[in-house]
Short mmCIF file of N, CA and C and ligand atoms in Angstrom, two decimals:
data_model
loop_
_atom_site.label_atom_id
_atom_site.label_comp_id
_atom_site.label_asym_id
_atom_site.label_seq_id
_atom_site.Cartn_x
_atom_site.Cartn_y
_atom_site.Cartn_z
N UNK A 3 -59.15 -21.90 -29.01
CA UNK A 3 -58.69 -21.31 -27.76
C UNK A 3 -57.83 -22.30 -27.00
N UNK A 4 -56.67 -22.01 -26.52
CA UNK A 4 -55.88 -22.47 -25.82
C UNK A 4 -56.13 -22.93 -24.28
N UNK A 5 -55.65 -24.10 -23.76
CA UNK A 5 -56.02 -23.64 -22.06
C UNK A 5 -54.70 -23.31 -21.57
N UNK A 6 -54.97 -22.38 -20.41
CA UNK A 6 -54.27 -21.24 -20.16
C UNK A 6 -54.76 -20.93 -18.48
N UNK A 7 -54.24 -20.43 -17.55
CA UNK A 7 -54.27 -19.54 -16.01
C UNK A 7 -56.05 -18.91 -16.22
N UNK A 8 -56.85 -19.11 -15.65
CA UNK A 8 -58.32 -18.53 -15.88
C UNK A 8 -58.94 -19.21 -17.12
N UNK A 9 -58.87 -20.11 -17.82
CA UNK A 9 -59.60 -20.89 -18.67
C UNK A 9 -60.26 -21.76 -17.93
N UNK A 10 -61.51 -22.57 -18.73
CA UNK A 10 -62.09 -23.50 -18.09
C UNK A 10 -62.02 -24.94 -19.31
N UNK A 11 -61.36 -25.95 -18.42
CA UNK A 11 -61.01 -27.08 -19.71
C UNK A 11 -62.14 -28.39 -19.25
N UNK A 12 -62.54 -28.83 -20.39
CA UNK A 12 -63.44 -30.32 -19.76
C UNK A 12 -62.68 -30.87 -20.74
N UNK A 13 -62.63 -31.81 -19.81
CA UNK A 13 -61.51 -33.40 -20.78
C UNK A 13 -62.17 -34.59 -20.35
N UNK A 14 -62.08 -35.79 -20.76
CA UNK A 14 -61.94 -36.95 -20.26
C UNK A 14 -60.61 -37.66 -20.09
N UNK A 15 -60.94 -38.56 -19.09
CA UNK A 15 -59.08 -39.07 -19.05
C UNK A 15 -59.32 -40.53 -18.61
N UNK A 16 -58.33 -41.29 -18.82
CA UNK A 16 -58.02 -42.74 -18.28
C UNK A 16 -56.68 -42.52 -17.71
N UNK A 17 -56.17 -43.19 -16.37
CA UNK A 17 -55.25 -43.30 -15.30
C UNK A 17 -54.37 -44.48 -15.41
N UNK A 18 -53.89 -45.12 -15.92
CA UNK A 18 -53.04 -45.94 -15.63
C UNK A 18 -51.75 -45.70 -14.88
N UNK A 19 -51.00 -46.51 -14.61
CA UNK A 19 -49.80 -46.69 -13.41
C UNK A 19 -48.81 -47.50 -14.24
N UNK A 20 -47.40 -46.95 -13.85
CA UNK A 20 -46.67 -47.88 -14.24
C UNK A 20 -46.33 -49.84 -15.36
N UNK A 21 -47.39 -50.15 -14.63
CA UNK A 21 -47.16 -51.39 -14.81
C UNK A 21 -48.83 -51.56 -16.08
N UNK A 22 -49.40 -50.89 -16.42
CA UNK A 22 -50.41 -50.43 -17.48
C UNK A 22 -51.31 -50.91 -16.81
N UNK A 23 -51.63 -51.04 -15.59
CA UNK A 23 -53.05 -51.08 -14.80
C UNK A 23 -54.10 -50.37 -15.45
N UNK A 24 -55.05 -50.15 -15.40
CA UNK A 24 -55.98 -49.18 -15.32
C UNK A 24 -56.57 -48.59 -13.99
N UNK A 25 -56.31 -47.54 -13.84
CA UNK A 25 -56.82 -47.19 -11.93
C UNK A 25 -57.70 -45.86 -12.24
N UNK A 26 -58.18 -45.40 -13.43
CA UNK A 26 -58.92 -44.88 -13.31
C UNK A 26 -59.63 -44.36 -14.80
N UNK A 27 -61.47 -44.12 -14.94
CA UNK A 27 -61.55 -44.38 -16.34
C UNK A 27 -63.09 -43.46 -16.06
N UNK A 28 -62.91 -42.11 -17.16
CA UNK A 28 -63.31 -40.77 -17.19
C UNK A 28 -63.95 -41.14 -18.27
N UNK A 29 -64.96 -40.89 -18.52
CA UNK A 29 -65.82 -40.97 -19.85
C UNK A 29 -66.71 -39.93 -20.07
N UNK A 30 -67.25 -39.50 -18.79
CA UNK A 30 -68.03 -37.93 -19.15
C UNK A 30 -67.09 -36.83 -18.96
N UNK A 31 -67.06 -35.51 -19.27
CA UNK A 31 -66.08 -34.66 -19.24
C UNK A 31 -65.78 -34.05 -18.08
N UNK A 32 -65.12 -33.47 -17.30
CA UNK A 32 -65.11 -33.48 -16.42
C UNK A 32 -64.53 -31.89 -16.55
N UNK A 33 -64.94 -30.93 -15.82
CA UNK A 33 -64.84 -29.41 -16.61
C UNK A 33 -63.81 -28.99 -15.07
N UNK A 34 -62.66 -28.41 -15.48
CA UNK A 34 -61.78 -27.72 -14.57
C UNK A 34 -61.21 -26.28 -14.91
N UNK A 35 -61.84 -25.43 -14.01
CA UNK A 35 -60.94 -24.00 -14.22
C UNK A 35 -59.37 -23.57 -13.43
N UNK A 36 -58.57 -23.75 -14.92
CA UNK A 36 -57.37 -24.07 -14.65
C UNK A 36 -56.53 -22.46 -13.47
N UNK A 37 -55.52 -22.82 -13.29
CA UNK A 37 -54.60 -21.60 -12.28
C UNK A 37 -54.80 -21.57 -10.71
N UNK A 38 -56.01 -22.48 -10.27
CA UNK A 38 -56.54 -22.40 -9.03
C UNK A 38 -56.56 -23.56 -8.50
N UNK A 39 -55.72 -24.65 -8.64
CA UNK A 39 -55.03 -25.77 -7.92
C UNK A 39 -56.49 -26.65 -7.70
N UNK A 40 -57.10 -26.50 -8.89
CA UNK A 40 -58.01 -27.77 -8.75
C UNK A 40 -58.10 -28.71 -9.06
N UNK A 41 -56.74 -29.41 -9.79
CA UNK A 41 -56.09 -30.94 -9.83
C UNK A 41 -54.91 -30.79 -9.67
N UNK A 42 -54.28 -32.02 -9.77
CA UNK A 42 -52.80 -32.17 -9.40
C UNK A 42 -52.27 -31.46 -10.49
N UNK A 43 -51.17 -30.92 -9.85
CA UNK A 43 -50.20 -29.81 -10.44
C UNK A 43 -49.71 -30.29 -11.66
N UNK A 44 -49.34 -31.58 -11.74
CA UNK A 44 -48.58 -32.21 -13.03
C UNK A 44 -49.64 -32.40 -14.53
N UNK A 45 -50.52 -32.64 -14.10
CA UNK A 45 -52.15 -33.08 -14.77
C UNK A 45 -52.52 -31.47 -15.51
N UNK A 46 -51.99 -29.91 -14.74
CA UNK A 46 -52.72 -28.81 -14.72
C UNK A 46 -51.76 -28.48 -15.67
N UNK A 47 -50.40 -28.70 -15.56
CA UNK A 47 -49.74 -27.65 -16.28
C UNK A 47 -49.55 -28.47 -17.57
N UNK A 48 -49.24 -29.91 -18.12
CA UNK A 48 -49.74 -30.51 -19.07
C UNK A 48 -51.00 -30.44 -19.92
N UNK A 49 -52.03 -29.36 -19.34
CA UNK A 49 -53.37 -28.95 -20.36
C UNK A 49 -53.20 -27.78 -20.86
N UNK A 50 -52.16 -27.14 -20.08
CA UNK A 50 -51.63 -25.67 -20.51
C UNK A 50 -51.08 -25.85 -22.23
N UNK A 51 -52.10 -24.90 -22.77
CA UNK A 51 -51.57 -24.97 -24.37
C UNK A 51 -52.60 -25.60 -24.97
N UNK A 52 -53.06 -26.74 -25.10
CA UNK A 52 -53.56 -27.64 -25.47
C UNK A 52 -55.37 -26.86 -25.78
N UNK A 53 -56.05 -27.18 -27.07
CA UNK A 53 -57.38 -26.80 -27.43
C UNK A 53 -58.15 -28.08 -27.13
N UNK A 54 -59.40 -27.59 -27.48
CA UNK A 54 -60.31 -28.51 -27.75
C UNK A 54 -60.05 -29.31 -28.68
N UNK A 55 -60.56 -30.77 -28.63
CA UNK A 55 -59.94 -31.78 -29.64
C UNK A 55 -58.67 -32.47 -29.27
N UNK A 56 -57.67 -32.10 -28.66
CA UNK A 56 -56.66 -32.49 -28.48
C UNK A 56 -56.34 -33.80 -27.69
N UNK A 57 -56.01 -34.49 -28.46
CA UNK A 57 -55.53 -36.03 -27.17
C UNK A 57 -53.83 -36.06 -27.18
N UNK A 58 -53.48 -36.76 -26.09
CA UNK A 58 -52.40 -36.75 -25.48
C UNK A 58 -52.14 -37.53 -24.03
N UNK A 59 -50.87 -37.64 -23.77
CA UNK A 59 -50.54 -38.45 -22.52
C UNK A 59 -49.62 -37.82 -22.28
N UNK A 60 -49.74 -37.97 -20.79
CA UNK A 60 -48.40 -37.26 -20.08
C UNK A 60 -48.37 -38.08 -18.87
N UNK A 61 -46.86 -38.21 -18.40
CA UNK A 61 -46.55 -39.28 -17.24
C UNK A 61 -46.58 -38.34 -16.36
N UNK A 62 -47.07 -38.37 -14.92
CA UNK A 62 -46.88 -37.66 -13.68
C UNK A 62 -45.80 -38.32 -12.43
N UNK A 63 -45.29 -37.72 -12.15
CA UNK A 63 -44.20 -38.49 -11.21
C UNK A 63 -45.28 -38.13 -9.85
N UNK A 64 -44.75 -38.75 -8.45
CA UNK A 64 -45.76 -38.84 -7.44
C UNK A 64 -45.46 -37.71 -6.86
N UNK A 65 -44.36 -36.45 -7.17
CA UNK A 65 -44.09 -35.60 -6.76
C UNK A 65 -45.56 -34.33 -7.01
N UNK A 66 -45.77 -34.73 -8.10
CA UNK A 66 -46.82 -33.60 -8.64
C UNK A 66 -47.97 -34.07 -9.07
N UNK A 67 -48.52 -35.69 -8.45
CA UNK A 67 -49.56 -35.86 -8.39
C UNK A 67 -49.76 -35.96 -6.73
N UNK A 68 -50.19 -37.02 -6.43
CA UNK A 68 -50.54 -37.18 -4.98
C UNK A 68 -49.93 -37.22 -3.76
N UNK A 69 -48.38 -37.27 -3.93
CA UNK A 69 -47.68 -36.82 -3.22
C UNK A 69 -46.65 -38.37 -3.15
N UNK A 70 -45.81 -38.53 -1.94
CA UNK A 70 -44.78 -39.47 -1.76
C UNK A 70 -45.62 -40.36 -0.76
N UNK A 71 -45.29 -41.61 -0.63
CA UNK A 71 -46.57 -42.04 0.86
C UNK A 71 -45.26 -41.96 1.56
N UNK A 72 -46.34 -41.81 2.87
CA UNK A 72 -45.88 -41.57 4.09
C UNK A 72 -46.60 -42.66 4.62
N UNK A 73 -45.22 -44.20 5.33
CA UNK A 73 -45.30 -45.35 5.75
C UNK A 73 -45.69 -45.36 7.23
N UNK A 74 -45.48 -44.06 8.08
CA UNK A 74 -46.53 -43.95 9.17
C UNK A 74 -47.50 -43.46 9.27
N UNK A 75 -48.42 -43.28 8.13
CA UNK A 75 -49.14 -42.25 8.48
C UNK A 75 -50.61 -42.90 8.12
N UNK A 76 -50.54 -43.44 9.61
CA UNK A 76 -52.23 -44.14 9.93
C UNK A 76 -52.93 -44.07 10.78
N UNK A 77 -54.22 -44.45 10.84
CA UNK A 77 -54.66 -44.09 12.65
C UNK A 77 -55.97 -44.72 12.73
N UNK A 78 -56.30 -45.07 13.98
CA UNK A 78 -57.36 -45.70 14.52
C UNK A 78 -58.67 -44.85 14.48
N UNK A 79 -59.43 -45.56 13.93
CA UNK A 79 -60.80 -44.37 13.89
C UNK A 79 -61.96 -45.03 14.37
N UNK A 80 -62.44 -44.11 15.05
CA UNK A 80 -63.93 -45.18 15.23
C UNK A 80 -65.10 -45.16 14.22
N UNK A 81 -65.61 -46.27 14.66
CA UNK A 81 -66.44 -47.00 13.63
C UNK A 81 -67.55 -45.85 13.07
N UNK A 82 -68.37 -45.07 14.24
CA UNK A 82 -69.27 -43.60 13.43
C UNK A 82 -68.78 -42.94 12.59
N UNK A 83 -67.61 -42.68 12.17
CA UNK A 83 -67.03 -41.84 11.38
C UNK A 83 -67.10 -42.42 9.74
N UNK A 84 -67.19 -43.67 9.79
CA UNK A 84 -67.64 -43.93 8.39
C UNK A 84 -69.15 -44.24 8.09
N UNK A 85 -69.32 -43.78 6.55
CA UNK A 85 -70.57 -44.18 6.73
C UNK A 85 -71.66 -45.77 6.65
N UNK A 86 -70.91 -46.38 5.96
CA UNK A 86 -70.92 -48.11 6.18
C UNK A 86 -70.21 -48.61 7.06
N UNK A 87 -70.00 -48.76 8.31
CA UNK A 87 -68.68 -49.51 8.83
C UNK A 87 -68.83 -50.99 8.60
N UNK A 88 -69.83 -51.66 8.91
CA UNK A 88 -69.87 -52.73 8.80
C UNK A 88 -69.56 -53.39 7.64
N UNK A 89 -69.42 -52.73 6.34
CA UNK A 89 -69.32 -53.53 5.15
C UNK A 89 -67.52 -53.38 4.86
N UNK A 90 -66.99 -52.55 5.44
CA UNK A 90 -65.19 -52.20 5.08
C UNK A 90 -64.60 -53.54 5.51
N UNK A 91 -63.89 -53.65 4.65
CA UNK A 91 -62.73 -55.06 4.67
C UNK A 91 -61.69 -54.25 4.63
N UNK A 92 -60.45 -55.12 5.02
CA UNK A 92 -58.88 -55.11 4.72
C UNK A 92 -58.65 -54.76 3.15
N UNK A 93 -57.87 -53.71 3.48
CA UNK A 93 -57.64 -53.02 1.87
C UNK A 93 -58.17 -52.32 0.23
N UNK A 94 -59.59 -52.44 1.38
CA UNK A 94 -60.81 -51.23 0.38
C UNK A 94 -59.94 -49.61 0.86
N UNK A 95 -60.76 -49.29 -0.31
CA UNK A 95 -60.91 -47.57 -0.32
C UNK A 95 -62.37 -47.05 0.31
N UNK A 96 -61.73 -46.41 1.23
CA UNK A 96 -63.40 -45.83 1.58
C UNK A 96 -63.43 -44.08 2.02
N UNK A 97 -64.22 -43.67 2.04
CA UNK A 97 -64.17 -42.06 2.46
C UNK A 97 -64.54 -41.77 3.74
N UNK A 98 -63.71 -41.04 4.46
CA UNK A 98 -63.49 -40.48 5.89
C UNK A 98 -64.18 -38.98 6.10
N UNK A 99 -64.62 -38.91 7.06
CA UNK A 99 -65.19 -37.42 7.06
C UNK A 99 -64.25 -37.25 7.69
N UNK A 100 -63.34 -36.11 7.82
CA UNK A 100 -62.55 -35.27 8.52
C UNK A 100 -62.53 -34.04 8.52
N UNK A 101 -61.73 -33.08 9.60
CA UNK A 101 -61.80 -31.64 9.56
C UNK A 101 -61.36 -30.98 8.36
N UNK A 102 -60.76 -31.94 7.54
CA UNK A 102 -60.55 -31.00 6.08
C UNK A 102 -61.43 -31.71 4.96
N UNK A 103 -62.63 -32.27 5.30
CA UNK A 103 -63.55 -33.00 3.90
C UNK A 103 -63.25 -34.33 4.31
N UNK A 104 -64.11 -34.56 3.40
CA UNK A 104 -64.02 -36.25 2.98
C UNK A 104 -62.97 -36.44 2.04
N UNK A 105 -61.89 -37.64 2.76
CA UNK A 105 -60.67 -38.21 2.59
C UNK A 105 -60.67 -39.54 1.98
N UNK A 106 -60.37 -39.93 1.15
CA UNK A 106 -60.06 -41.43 0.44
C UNK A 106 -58.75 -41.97 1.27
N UNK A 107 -59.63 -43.25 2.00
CA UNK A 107 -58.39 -43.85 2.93
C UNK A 107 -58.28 -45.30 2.88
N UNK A 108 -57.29 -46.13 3.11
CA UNK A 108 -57.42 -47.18 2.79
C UNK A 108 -57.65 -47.99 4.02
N UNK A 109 -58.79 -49.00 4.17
CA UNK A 109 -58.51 -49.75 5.05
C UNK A 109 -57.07 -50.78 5.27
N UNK A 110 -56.94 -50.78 6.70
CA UNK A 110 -55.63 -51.65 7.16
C UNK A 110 -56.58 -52.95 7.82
N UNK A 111 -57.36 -52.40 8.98
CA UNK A 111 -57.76 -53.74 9.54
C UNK A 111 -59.09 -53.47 10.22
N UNK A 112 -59.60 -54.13 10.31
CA UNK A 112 -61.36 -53.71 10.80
C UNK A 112 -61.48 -54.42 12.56
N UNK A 113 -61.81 -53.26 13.21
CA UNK A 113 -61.90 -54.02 14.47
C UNK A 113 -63.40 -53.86 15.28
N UNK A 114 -63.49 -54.28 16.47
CA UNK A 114 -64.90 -54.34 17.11
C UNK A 114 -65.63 -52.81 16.54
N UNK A 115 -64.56 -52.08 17.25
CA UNK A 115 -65.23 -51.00 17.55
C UNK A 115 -64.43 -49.23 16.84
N UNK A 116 -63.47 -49.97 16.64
CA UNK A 116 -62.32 -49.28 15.36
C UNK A 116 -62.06 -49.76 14.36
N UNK A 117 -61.72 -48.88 13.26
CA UNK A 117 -60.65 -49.15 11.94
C UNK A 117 -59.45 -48.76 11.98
N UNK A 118 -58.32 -49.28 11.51
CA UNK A 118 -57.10 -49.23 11.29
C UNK A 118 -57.16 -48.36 9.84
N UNK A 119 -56.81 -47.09 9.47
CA UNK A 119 -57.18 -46.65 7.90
C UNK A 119 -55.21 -46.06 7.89
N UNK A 120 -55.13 -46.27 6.58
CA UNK A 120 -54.10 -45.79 6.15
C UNK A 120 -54.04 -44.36 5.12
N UNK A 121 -54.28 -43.54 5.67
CA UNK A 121 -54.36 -41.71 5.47
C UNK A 121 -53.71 -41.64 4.01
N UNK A 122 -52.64 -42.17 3.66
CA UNK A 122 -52.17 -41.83 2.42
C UNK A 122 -53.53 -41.77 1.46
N UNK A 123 -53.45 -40.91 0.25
CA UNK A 123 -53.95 -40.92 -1.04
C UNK A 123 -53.98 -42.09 -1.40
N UNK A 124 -54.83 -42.88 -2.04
CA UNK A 124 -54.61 -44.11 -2.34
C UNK A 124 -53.62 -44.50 -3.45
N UNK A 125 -53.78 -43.25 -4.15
CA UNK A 125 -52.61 -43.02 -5.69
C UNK A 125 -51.10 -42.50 -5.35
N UNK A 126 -50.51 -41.87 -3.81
CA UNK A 126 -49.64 -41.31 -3.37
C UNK A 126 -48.73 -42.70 -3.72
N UNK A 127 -47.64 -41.89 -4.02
CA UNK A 127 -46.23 -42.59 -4.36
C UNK A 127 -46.17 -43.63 -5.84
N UNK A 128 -47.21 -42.91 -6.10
CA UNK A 128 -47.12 -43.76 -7.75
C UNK A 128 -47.09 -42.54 -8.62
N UNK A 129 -46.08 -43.38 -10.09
CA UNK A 129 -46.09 -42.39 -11.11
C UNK A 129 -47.22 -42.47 -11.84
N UNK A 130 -47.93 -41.62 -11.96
CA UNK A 130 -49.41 -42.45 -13.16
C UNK A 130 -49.15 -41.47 -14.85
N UNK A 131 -50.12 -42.34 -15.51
CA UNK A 131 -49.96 -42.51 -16.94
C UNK A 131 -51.41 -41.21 -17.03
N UNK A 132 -51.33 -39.95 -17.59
CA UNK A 132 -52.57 -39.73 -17.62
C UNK A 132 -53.12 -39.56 -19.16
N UNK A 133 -54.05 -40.46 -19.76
CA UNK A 133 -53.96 -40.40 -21.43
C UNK A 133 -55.56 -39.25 -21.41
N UNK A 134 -55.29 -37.93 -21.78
CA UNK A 134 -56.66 -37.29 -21.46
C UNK A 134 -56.89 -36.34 -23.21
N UNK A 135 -58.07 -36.55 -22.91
CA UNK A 135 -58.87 -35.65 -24.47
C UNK A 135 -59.16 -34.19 -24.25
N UNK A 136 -59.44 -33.36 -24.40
CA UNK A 136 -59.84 -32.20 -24.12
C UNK A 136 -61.22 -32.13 -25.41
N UNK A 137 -61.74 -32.00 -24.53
CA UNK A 137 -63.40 -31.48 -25.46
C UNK A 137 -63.81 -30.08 -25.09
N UNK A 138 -63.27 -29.12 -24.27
CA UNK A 138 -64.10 -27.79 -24.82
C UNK A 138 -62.98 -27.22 -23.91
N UNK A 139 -62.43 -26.05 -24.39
CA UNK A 139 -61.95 -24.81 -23.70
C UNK A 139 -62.51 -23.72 -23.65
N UNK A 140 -62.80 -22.93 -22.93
CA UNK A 140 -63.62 -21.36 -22.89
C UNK A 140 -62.68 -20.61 -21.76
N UNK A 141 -62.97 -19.44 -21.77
CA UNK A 141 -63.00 -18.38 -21.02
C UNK A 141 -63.85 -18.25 -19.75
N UNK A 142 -63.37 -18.37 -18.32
CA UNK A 142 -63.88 -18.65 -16.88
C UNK A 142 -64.95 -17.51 -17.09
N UNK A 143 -65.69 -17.69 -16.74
CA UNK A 143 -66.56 -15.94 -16.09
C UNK A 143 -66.40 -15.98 -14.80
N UNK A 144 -67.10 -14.69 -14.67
CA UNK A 144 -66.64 -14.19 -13.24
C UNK A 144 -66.90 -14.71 -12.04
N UNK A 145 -68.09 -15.01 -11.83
CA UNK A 145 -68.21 -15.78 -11.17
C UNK A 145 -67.55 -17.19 -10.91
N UNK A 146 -67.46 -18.11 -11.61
CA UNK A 146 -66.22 -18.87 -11.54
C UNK A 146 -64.72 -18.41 -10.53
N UNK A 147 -64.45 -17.44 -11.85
CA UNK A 147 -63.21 -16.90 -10.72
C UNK A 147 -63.53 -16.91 -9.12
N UNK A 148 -64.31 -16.23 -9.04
CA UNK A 148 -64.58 -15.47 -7.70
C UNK A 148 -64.44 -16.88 -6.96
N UNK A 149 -65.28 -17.79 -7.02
CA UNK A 149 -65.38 -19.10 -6.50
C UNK A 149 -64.40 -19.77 -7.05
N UNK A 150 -63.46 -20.05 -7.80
CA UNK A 150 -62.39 -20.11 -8.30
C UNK A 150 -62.08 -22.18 -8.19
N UNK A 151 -63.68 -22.19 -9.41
CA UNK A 151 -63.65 -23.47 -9.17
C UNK A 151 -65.05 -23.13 -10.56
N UNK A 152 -65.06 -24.40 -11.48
CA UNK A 152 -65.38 -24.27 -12.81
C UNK A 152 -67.08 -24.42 -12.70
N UNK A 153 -68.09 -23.96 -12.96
CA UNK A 153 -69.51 -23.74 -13.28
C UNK A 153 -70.22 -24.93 -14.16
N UNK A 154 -71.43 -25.04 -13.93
CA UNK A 154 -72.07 -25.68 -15.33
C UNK A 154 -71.91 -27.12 -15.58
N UNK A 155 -72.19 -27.69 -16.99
CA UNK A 155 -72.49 -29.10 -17.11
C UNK A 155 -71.89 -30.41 -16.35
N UNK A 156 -70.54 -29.84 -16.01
CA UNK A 156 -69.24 -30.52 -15.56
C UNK A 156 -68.60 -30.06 -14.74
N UNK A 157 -69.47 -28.74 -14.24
CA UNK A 157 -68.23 -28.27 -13.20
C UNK A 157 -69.20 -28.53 -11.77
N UNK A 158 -68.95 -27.65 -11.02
CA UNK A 158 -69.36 -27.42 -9.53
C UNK A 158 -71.31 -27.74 -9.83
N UNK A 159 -71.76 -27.73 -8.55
CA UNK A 159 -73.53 -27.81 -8.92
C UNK A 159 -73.58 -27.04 -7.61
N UNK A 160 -74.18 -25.91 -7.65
CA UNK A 160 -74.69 -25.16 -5.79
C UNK A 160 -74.67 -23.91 -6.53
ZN1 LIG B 15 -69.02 -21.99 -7.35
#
């Protein structure tokens, strides 16, 4: 079976960047029901086709992964809003509760009683390397659809 618009794909993947970093490293499968913008666009339409078994790499430009950074786009937060404040340094990744979820933000500068966080994606404005396996393709059920987000070993838990 192919993955395809309403399939459900589990892959593993490793992330590298340009310069052959490693920035990110998938070893359990990670199950996505494809057509419903639940990874980056470049990552989604590169599994299109592709069965179970299949390995492969595909480069993503920052257009159709995380986006372009945006060099103003930071802001002062106070310290309750994270859930460790005291342990964030200059230039960790840490997660923000905000009105749209929890956000991966980068620290800028740690102060008394604020953080300086830098809002970009931490991956925004990079091209990344995505080298990914595909281990099982199936057919979404309905439920899935409806919730329009993938079920079971690897997918959603609730
Ligand atoms: Zn669900």
């Amino acid at each position: 079976m192919q993955a395809a618009k309403n399939t459900v794909v589990a892959f593993t993947y490793t992330i590298t960047d340009v310069a052959d970093q490693v920035l990110e490293v998938r070893d359990e499968p990670t199950a996505v029901l494809i057509g419903h913008r639940n990874i980056i666009r470049g990552l989604e339409s590169a599994l299109a086709g592709h069965s179970s078994g299949d390995q492969f790499i595909v480069t993503v430009e920052p257009e159709d992964a995380y986006g372009l950074r945006r060099p103003d786009w930071t802001q002062r937060v106070p310290k309750k809003y994270f859930a460790r404040p005291n342990r964030l340094k200059a230039g960790m990744v840490t997660q923000l509760r905000t009105e749209e979820g929890v956000k991966p933000v980068t620290v800028i500068k740690v102060g008394g009683k604020v953080v300086d966080v830098d809002l970009n994606h931490p991956q925004a404005g990079k091209t990344l390397n995505f080298d990914v396996t595909i281990t099982d393709v199936r057919e979404a059920t309905r439920e899935e659809l409806a919730h329009g987000h993938a079920h079971g070993a690897h997918g959603a838990h609730h």
